[in-house]
Coordinates of C-alpha atoms and ligand atoms in Angstrom, one line a residue:
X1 CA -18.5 -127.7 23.4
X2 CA -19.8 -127.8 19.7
X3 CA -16.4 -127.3 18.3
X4 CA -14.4 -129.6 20.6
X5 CA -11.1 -130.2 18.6
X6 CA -12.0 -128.6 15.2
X7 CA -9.7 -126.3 13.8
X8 CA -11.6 -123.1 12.1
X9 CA -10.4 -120.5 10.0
X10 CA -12.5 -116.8 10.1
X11 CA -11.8 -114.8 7.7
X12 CA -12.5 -111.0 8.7
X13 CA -11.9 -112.3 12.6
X14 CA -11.0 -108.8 12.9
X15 CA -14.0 -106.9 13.8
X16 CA -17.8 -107.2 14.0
X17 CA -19.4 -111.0 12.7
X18 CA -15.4 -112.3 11.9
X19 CA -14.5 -111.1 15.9
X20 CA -17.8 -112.4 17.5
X21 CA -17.4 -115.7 15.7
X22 CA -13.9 -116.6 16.8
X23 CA -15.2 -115.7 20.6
X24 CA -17.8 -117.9 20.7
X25 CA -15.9 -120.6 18.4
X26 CA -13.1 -120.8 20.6
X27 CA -16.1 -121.3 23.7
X28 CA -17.0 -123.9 22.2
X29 CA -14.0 -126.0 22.1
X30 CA -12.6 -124.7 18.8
X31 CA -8.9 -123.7 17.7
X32 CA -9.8 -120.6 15.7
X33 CA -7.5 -118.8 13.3
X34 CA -8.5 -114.7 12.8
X35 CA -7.8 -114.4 9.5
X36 CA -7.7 -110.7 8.8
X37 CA -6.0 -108.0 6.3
X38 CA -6.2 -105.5 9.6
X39 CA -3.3 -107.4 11.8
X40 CA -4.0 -104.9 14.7
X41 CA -7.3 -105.9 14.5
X42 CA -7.0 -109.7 14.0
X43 CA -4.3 -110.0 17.2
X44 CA -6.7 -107.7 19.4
X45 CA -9.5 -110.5 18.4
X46 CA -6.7 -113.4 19.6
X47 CA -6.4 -111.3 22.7
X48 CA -10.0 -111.5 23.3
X49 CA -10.3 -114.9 22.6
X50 CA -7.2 -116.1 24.8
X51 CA -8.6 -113.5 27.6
X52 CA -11.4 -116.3 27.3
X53 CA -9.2 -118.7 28.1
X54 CA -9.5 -120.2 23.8
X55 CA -6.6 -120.8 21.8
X56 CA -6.0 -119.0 18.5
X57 CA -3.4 -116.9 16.4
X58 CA -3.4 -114.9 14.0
X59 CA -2.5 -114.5 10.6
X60 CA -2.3 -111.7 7.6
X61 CA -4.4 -112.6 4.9
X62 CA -5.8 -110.1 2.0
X63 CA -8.5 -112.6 1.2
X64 CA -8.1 -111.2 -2.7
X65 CA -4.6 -112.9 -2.5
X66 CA -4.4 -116.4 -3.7
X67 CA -1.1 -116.3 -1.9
X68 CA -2.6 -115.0 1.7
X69 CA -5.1 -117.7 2.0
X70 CA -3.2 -120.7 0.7
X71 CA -0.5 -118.9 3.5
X72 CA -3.4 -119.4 6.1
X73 CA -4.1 -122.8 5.2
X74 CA -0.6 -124.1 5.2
X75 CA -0.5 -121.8 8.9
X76 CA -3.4 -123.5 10.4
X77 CA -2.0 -127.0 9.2
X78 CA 1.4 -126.0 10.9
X79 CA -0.2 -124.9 14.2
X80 CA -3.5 -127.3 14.7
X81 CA -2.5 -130.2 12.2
X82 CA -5.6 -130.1 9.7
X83 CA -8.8 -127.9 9.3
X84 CA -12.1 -128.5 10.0
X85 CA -13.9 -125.4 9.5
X86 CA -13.4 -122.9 7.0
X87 CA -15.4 -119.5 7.9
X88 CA -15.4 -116.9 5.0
X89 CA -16.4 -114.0 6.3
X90 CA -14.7 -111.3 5.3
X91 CA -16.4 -108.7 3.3
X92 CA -17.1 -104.9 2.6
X93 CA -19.8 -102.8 1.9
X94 CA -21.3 -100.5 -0.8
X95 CA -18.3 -97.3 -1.0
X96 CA -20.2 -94.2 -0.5
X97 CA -23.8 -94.8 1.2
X98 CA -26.6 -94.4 -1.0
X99 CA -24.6 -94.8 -4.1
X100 CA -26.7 -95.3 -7.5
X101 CA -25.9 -98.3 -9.6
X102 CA -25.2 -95.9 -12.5
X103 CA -22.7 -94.0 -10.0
X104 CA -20.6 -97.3 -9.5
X105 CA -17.5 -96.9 -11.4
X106 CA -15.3 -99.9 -12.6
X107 CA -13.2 -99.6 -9.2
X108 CA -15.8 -100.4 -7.2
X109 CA -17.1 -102.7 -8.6
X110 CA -13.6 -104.3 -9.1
X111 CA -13.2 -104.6 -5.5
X112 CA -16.9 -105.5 -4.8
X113 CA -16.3 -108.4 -6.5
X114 CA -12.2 -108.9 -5.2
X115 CA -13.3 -109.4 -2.0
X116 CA -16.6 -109.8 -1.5
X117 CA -17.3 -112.9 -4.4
X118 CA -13.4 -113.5 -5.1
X119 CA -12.3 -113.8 -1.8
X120 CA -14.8 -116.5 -1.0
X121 CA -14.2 -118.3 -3.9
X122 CA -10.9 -118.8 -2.9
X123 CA -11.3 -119.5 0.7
X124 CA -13.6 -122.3 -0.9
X125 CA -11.3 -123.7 -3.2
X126 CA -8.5 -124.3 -1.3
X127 CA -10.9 -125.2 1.9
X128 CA -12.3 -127.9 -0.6
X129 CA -8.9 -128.8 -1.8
X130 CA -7.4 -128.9 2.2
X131 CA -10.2 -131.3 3.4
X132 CA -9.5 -134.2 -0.1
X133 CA -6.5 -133.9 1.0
X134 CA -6.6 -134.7 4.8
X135 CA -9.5 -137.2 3.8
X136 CA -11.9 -135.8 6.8
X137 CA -15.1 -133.9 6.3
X138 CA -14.8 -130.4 6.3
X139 CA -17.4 -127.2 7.0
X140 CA -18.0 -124.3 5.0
X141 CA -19.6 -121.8 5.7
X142 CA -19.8 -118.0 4.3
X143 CA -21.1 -114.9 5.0
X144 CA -23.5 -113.6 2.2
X145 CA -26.4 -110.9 2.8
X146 CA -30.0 -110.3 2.5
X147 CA -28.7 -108.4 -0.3
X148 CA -28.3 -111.3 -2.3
X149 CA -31.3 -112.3 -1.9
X150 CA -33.6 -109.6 -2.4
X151 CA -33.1 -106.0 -3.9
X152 CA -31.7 -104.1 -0.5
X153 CA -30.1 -101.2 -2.0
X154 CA -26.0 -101.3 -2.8
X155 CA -27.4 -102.9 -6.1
X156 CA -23.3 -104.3 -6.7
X157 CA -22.6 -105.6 -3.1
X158 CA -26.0 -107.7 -3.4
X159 CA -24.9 -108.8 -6.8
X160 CA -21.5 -110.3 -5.2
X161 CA -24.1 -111.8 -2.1
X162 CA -26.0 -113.3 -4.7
X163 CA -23.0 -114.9 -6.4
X164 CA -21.4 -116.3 -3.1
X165 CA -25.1 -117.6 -2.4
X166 CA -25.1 -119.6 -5.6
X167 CA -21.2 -120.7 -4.9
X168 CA -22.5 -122.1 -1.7
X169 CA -25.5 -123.9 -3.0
X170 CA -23.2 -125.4 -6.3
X171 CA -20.3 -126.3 -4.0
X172 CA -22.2 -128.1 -1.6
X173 CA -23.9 -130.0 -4.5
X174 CA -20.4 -131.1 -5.8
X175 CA -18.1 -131.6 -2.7
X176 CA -21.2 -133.5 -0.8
X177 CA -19.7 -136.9 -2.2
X178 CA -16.9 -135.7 0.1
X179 CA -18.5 -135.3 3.2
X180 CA -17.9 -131.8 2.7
X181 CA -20.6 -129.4 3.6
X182 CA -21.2 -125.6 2.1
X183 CA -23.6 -122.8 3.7
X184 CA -24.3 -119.6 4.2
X185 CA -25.6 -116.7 6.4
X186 CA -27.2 -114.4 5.6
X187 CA -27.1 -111.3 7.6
X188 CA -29.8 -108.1 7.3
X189 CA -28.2 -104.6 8.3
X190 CA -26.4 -104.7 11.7
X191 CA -25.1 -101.2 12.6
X192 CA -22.9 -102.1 15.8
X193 CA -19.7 -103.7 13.7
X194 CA -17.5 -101.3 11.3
X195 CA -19.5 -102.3 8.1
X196 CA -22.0 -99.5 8.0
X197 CA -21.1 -95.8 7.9
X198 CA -23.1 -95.0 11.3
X199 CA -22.2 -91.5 13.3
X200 CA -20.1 -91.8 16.1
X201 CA -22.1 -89.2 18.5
X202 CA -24.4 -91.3 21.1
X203 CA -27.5 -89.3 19.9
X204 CA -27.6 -89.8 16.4
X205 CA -26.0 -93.1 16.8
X206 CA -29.4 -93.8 18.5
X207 CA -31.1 -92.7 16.0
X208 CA -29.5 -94.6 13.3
X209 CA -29.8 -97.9 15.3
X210 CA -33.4 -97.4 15.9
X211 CA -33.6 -96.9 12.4
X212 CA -31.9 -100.2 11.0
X213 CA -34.2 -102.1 13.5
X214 CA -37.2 -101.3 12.3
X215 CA -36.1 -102.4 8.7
X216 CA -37.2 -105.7 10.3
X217 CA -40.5 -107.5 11.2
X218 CA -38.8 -108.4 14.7
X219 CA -37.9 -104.9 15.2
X220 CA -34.8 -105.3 16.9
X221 CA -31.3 -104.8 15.6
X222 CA -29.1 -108.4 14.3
X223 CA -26.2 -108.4 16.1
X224 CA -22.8 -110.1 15.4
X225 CA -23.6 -112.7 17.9
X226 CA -26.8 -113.4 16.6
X227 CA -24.9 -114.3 13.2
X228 CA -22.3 -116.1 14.5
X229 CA -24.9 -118.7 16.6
X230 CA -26.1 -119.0 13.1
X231 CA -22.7 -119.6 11.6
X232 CA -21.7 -121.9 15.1
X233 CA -24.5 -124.1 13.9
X234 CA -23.4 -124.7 9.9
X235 CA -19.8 -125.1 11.6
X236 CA -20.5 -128.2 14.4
X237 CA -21.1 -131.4 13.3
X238 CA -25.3 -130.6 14.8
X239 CA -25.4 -129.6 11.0
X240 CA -23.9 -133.1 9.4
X241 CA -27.0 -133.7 7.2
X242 CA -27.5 -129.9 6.6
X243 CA -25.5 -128.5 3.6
X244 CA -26.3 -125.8 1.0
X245 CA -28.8 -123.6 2.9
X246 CA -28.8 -120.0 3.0
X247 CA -30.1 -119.0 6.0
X248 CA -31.0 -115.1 6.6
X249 CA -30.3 -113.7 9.9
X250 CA -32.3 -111.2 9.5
X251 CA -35.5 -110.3 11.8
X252 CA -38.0 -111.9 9.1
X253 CA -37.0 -109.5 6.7
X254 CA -36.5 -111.3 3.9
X255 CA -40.3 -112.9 4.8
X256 CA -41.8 -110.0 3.9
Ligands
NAD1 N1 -22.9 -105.2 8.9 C1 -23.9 -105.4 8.0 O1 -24.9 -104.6 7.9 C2 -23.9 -106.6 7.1 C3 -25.1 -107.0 6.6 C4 -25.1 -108.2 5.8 C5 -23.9 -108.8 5.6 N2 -22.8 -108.4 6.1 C6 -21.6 -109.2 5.8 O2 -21.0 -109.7 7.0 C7 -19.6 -109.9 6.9 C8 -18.9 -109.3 8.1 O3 -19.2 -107.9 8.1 P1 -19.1 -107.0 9.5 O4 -20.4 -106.4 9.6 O5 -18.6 -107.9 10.6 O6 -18.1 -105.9 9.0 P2 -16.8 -105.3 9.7 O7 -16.4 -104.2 8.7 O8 -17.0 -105.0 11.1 O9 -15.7 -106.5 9.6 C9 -15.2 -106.9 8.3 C10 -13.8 -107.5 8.6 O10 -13.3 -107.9 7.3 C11 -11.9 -107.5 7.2 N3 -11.5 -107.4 5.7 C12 -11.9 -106.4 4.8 N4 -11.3 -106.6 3.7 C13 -10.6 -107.8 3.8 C14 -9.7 -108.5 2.9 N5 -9.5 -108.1 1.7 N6 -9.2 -109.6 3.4 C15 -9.4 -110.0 4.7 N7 -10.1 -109.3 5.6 C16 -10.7 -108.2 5.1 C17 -11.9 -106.1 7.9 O11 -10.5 -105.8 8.2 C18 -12.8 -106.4 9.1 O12 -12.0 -107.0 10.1 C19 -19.2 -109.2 5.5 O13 -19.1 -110.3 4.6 C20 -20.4 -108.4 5.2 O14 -20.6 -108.2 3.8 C21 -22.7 -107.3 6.9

């Protein structure tokens, strides 16, 4: 019970890393709030979680939206009385697969950035801003990428990982005064959540998978539980002296 009376927000508790998060949070003692643009998706995640016997709601939040995520904040407060753990997850991939950086138009790369850098500023700031005022500690923890580390390919997606991995190590720098922690995870390809553009026919779904895996020294595929163990770690107060790491999640590839 690593999260025993912690409140946590996920953003992107949806689907894939967000969904397997808040399930394994919520084992683990803690009141998790899916945090989700999708509502179908986010409720269907509370569903799962409460079918667990956790606790958790759901709310709306564009994680672009100053307004959503200061919403959530003021939500979580309302339903659980403070936050503990702020989760920003939420994220989205490269538009079309394979594209060039040349072929990236000012569109994408506007919402790139929106959501994949922007939105975990703000989920940051007003995290940072919730836990001075409450006076506690408070975890942070993101979801960044291989990509931000190395050249992966989706040359504007690695380019907001990289940013949210410098966020993370210059936040945790600044708020560690505060007893307030910042890392991140850092996931390599993972073909079972709705991230990647994979083929929905068994076969060449097979194929695909088996071809993702052996991207990676380890050979097999990351999975969203394997990320959100990670995540579960930076999150529980195990990881009180731990604070701006970036850890990959990623088979060794990043050891290569
Ligand atoms: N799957 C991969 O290959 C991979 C690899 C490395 C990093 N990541 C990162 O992991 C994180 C989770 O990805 P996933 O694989 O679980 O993807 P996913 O597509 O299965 O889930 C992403 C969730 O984010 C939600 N979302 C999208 N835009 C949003 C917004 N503006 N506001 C709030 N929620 C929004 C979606 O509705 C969805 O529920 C992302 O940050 C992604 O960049 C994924």
């Amino acid at each position: 019970m690593q999260l025993e009376g912690k409140t946590i927000i996920i953003t992107g508790a949806g689907s894939g890393v967000g969904r397997a998060s808040a399930i394994l949070f919520a084992e683990e003692g803690g009141n998790v709030v899916c945090a989700d643009v999708n509502d179908e998706w986010a409720k269907e995640t509370v569903r799962l979680v409460e079918q667990n016997g956790g606790n958790s709601i759901a709310v709306h939040c564009d994680v672009t939206s100053e307004a959503d995520v200061t919403a959530a904040i003021d939500a979580t407060v309302a339903e659980y009385g403070r936050l503990d753990v702020m989760y920003n997850n939420a994220g989205v991939a490269t538009p079309r697969p394979g594209l060039r950086f040349e072929d990236h138009t000012v569109e994408d790369f506007d919402r790139l950035m929106s959501i994949n850098l922007k939105g975990v500023f703000l989920g940051t700031k007003y995290a940072v801003l919730q836990f001075k005022k409450q006076s506690t500690p408070g975890s942070i923890v993101n979801t960044a990428s291989v990509a931000g580390i190395v050249g992966w390919g989706g040359t504007v997606y690695g380019a907001t990982k990289g940013g949210v991995i410098q966020l993370t190590r210059a936040v945790a720098v600044e708020a560690a005064p505060f007893d307030i922690r910042v890392n991140a995870v850092c996931p390599a390809g993972m073909p079972t959540t709705n991230f990647m553009d994979i083929p929905t026919d068994t076969a060449t779904q097979a194929v695909a998978f088996e071809k993702v895996a052996q991207q990676h020294p380890l050979g097999r595929n990351i999975t969203p539980e394997d990320v959100a163990a990670a995540a579960l770690f930076f999150a529980s107060d195990t990881a009180r002296n731990v604070t701006g790491v970036v850890l990959p999640v990623d088979g060794g590839y990043v050891a290569r």
